[in-house]
mmCIF file of C-alpha atoms and ligand atoms in Angstrom:
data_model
loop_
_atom_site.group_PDB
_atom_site.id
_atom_site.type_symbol
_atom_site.label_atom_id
_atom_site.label_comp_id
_atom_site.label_asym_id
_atom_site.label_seq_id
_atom_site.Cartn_x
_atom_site.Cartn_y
_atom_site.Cartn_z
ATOM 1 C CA UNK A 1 0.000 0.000 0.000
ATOM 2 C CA UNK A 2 1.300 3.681 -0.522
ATOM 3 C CA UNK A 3 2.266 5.306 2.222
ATOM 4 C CA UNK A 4 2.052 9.225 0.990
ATOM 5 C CA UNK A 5 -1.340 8.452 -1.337
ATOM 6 C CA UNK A 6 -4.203 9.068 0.293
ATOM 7 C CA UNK A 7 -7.094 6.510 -1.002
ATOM 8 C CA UNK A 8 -10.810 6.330 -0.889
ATOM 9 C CA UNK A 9 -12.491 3.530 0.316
ATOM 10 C CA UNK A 10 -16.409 3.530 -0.610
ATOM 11 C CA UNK A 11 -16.877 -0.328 -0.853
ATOM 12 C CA UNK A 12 -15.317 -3.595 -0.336
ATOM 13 C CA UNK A 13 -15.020 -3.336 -3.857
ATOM 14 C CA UNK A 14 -12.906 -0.285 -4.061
ATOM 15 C CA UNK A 15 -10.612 -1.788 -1.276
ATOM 16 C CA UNK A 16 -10.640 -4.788 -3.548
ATOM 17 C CA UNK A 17 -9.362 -3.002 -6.456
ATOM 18 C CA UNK A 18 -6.659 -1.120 -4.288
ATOM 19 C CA UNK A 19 -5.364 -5.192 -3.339
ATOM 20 C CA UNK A 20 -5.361 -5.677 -7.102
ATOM 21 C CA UNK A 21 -2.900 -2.748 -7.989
ATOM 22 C CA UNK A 22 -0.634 -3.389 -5.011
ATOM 23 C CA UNK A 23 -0.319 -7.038 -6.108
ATOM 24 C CA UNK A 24 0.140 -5.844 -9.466
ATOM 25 C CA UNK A 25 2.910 -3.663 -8.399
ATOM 26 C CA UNK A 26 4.338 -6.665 -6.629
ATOM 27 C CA UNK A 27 4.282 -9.097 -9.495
ATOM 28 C CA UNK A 28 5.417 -6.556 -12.282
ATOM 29 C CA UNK A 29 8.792 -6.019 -9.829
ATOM 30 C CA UNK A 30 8.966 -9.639 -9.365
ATOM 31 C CA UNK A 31 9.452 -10.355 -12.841
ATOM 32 C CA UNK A 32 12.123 -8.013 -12.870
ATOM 33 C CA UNK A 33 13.781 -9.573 -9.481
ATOM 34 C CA UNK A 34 13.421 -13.797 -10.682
ATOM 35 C CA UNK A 35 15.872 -13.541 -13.216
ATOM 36 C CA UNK A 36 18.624 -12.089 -10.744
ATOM 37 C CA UNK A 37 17.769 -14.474 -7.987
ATOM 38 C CA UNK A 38 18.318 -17.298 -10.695
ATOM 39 C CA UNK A 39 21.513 -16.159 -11.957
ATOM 40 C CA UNK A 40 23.057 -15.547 -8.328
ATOM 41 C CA UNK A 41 21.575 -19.337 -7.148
ATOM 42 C CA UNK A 42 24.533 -21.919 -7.417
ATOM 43 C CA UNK A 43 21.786 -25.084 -6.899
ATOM 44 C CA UNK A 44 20.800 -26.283 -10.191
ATOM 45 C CA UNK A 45 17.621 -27.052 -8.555
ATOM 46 C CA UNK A 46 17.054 -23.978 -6.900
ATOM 47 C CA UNK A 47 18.101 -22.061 -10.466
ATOM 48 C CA UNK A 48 15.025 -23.856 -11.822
ATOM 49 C CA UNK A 49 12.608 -23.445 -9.214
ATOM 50 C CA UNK A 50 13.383 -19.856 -9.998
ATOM 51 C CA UNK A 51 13.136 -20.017 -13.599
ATOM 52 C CA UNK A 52 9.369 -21.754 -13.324
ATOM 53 C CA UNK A 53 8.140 -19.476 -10.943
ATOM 54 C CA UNK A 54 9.319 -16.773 -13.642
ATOM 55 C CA UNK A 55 6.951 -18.257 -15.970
ATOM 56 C CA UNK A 56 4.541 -19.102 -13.211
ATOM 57 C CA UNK A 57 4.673 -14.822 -12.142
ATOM 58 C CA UNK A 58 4.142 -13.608 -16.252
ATOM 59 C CA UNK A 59 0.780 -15.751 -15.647
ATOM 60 C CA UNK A 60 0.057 -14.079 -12.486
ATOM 61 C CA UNK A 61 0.454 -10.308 -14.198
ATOM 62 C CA UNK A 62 -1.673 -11.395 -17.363
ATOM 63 C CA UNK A 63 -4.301 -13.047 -14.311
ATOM 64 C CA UNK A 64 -4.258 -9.451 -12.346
ATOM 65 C CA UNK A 65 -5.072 -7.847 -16.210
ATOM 66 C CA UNK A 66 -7.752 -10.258 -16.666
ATOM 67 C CA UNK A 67 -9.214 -9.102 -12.750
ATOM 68 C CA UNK A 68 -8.929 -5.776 -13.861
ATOM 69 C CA UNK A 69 -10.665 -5.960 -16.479
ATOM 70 C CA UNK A 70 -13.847 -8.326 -15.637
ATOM 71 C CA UNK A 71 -14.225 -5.481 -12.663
ATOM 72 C CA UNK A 72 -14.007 -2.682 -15.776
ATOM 73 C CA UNK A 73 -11.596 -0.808 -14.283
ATOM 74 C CA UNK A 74 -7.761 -0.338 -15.962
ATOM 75 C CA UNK A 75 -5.025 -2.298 -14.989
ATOM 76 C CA UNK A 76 -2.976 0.318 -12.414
ATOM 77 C CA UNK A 77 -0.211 -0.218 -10.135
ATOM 78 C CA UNK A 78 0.046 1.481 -6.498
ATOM 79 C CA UNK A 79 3.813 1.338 -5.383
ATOM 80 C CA UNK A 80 4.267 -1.749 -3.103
ATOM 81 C CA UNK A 81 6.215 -0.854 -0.588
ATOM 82 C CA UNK A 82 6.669 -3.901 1.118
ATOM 83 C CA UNK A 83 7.819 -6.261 -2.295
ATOM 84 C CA UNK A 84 10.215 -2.849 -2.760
ATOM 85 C CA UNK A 85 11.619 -3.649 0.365
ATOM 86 C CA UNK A 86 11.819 -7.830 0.581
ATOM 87 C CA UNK A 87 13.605 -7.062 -2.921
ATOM 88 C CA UNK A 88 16.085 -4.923 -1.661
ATOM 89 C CA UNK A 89 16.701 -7.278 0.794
ATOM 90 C CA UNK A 90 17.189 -10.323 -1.355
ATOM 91 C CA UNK A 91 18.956 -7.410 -3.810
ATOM 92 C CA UNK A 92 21.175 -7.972 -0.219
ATOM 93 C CA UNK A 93 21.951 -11.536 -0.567
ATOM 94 C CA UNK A 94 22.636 -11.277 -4.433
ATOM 95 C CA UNK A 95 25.409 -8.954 -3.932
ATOM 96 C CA UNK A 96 27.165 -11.020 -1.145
ATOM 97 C CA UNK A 97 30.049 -13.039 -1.307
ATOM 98 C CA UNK A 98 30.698 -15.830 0.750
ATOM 99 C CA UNK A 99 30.384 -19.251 0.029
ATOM 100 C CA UNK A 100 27.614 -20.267 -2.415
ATOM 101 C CA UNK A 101 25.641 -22.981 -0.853
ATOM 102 C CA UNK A 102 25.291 -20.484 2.586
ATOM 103 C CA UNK A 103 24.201 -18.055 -0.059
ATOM 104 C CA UNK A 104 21.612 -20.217 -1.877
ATOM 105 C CA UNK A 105 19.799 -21.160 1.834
ATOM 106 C CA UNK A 106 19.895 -17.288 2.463
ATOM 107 C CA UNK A 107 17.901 -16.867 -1.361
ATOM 108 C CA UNK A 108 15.686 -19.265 -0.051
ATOM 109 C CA UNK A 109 14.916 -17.441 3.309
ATOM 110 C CA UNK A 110 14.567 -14.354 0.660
ATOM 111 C CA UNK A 111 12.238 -15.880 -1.577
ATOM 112 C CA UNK A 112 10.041 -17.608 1.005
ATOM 113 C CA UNK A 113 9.260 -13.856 2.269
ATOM 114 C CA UNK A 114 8.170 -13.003 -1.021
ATOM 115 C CA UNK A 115 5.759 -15.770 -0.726
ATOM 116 C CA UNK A 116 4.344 -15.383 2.560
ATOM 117 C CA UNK A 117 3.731 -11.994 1.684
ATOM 118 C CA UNK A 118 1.883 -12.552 -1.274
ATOM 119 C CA UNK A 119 0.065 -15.652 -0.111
ATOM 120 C CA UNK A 120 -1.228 -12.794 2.467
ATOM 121 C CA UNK A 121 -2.455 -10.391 -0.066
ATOM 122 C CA UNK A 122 -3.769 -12.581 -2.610
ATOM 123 C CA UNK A 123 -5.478 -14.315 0.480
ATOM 124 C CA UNK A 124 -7.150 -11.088 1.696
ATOM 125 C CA UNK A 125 -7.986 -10.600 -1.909
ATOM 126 C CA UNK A 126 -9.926 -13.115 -2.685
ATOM 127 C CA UNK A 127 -11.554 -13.213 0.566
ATOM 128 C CA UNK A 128 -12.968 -9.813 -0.347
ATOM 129 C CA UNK A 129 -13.850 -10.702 -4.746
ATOM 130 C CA UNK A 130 -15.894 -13.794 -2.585
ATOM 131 C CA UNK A 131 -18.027 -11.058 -0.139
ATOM 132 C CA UNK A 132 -18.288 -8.919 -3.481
ATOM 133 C CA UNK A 133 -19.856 -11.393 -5.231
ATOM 134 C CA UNK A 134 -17.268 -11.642 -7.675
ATOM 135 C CA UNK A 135 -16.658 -15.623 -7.649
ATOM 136 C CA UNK A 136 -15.280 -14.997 -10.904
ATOM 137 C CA UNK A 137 -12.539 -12.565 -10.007
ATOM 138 C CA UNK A 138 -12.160 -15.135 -6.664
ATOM 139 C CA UNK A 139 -11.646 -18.421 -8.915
ATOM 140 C CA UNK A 140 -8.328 -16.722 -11.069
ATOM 141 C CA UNK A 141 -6.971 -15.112 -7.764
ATOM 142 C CA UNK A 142 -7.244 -18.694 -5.777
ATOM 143 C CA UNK A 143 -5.376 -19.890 -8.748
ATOM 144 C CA UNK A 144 -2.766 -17.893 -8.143
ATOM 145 C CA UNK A 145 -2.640 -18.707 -4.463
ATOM 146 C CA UNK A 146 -2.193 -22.147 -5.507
ATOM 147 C CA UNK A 147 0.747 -21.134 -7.274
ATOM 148 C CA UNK A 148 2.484 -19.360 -4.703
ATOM 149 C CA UNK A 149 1.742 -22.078 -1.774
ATOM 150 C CA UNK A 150 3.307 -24.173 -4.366
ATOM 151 C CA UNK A 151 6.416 -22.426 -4.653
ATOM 152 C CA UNK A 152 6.803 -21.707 -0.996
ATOM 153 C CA UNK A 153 6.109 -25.495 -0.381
ATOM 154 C CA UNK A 154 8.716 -26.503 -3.308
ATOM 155 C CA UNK A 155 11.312 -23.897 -1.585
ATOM 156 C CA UNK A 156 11.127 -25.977 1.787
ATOM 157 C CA UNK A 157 11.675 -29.006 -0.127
ATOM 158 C CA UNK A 158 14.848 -27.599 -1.804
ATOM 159 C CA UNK A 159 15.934 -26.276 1.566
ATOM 160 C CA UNK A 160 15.109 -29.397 2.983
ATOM 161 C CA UNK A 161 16.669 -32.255 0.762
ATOM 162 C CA UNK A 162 19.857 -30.372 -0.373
ATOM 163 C CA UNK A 163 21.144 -26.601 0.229
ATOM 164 C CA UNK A 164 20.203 -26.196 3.935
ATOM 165 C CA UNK A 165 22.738 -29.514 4.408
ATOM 166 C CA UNK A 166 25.334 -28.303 1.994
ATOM 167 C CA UNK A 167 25.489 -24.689 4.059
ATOM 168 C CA UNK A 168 25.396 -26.849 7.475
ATOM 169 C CA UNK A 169 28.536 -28.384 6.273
ATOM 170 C CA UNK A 170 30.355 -25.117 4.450
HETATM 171 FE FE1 LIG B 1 3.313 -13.941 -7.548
HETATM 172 FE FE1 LIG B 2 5.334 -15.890 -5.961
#
């Protein structure tokens, strides 16, 4: 959410369009961000759980154009302070140097942030398209919440089975 905008809230609806931007704000940075956490990841297996939730996130953007649109209103972003931030900080773990496996299980602890958050907003979000009325809207934003439990879930696993045991022995 902005923090210097000051925004109008008439209806559940309006507060759900306000979600919408800030997630769309979120994503669009996100498919900046990917790409960088790939390239930095030293796990083969964490560089492609990267590259699929790349492809997974594009979907997610065209999804949030798609809300947009069955509401009628245009696809706008509202700065997302909070994705700015979690990116810096993974920005953070790109830039160090150190040994690579300890770096991977801190790219991990990076991206699972990104998830939580937006397993939060996309949660709130379609709690609210359901009280609107708007199962429509609901259905494509619970399929992107089943994306991103899925690549929280998969980031565990990776933790799990391999890096956080390589960086335990670095
Ligand atoms: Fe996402
Ligand atoms: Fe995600």
């Amino acid at each position: 959410m902005g923090l210097f905008t000051s925004t109008e809230f008439h209806s559940l609806e309006d507060l759900l369009v306000e979600q919408l931007q800030d997630l769309y704000d979120a994503e669009t940075r996100l498919v900046d961000a990917l790409p960088k956490m790939h390239d930095a990841a030293e796990s083969a297996e964490l560089k492609a759980a990267f590259q699929e939730h790349l492809t997974e996130t594009k979907g997610q953007v065209n999804r949030l154009e798609k809300a947009f649109d069955m509401l009628g209103k245009e696809s706008s972003r509202e700065t997302c302070q909070a994705m700015k931030g979690l990116i810096k900080e993974g920005d953070e773990v790109i830039n160090a140097s150190g040994d690579p496996s300890i770096k991977d299980a801190a790219l991990i602890a990076a991206a699972q942030r990104v998830e939580h958050y937006e397993i939060a907003g996309y949660g709130s979000a379609r709690n609210f398209a359901l009280r609107c009325g708007r199962d429509d809207v609901a259905e494509l934003l619970q399929q992107t919440l089943d994306e991103e439990g899925g690549a929280d879930k998969k980031l565990t696993q990776i933790a799990e089975s391999s890096v956080n045991t390589r960086a335990a022995h670095a």
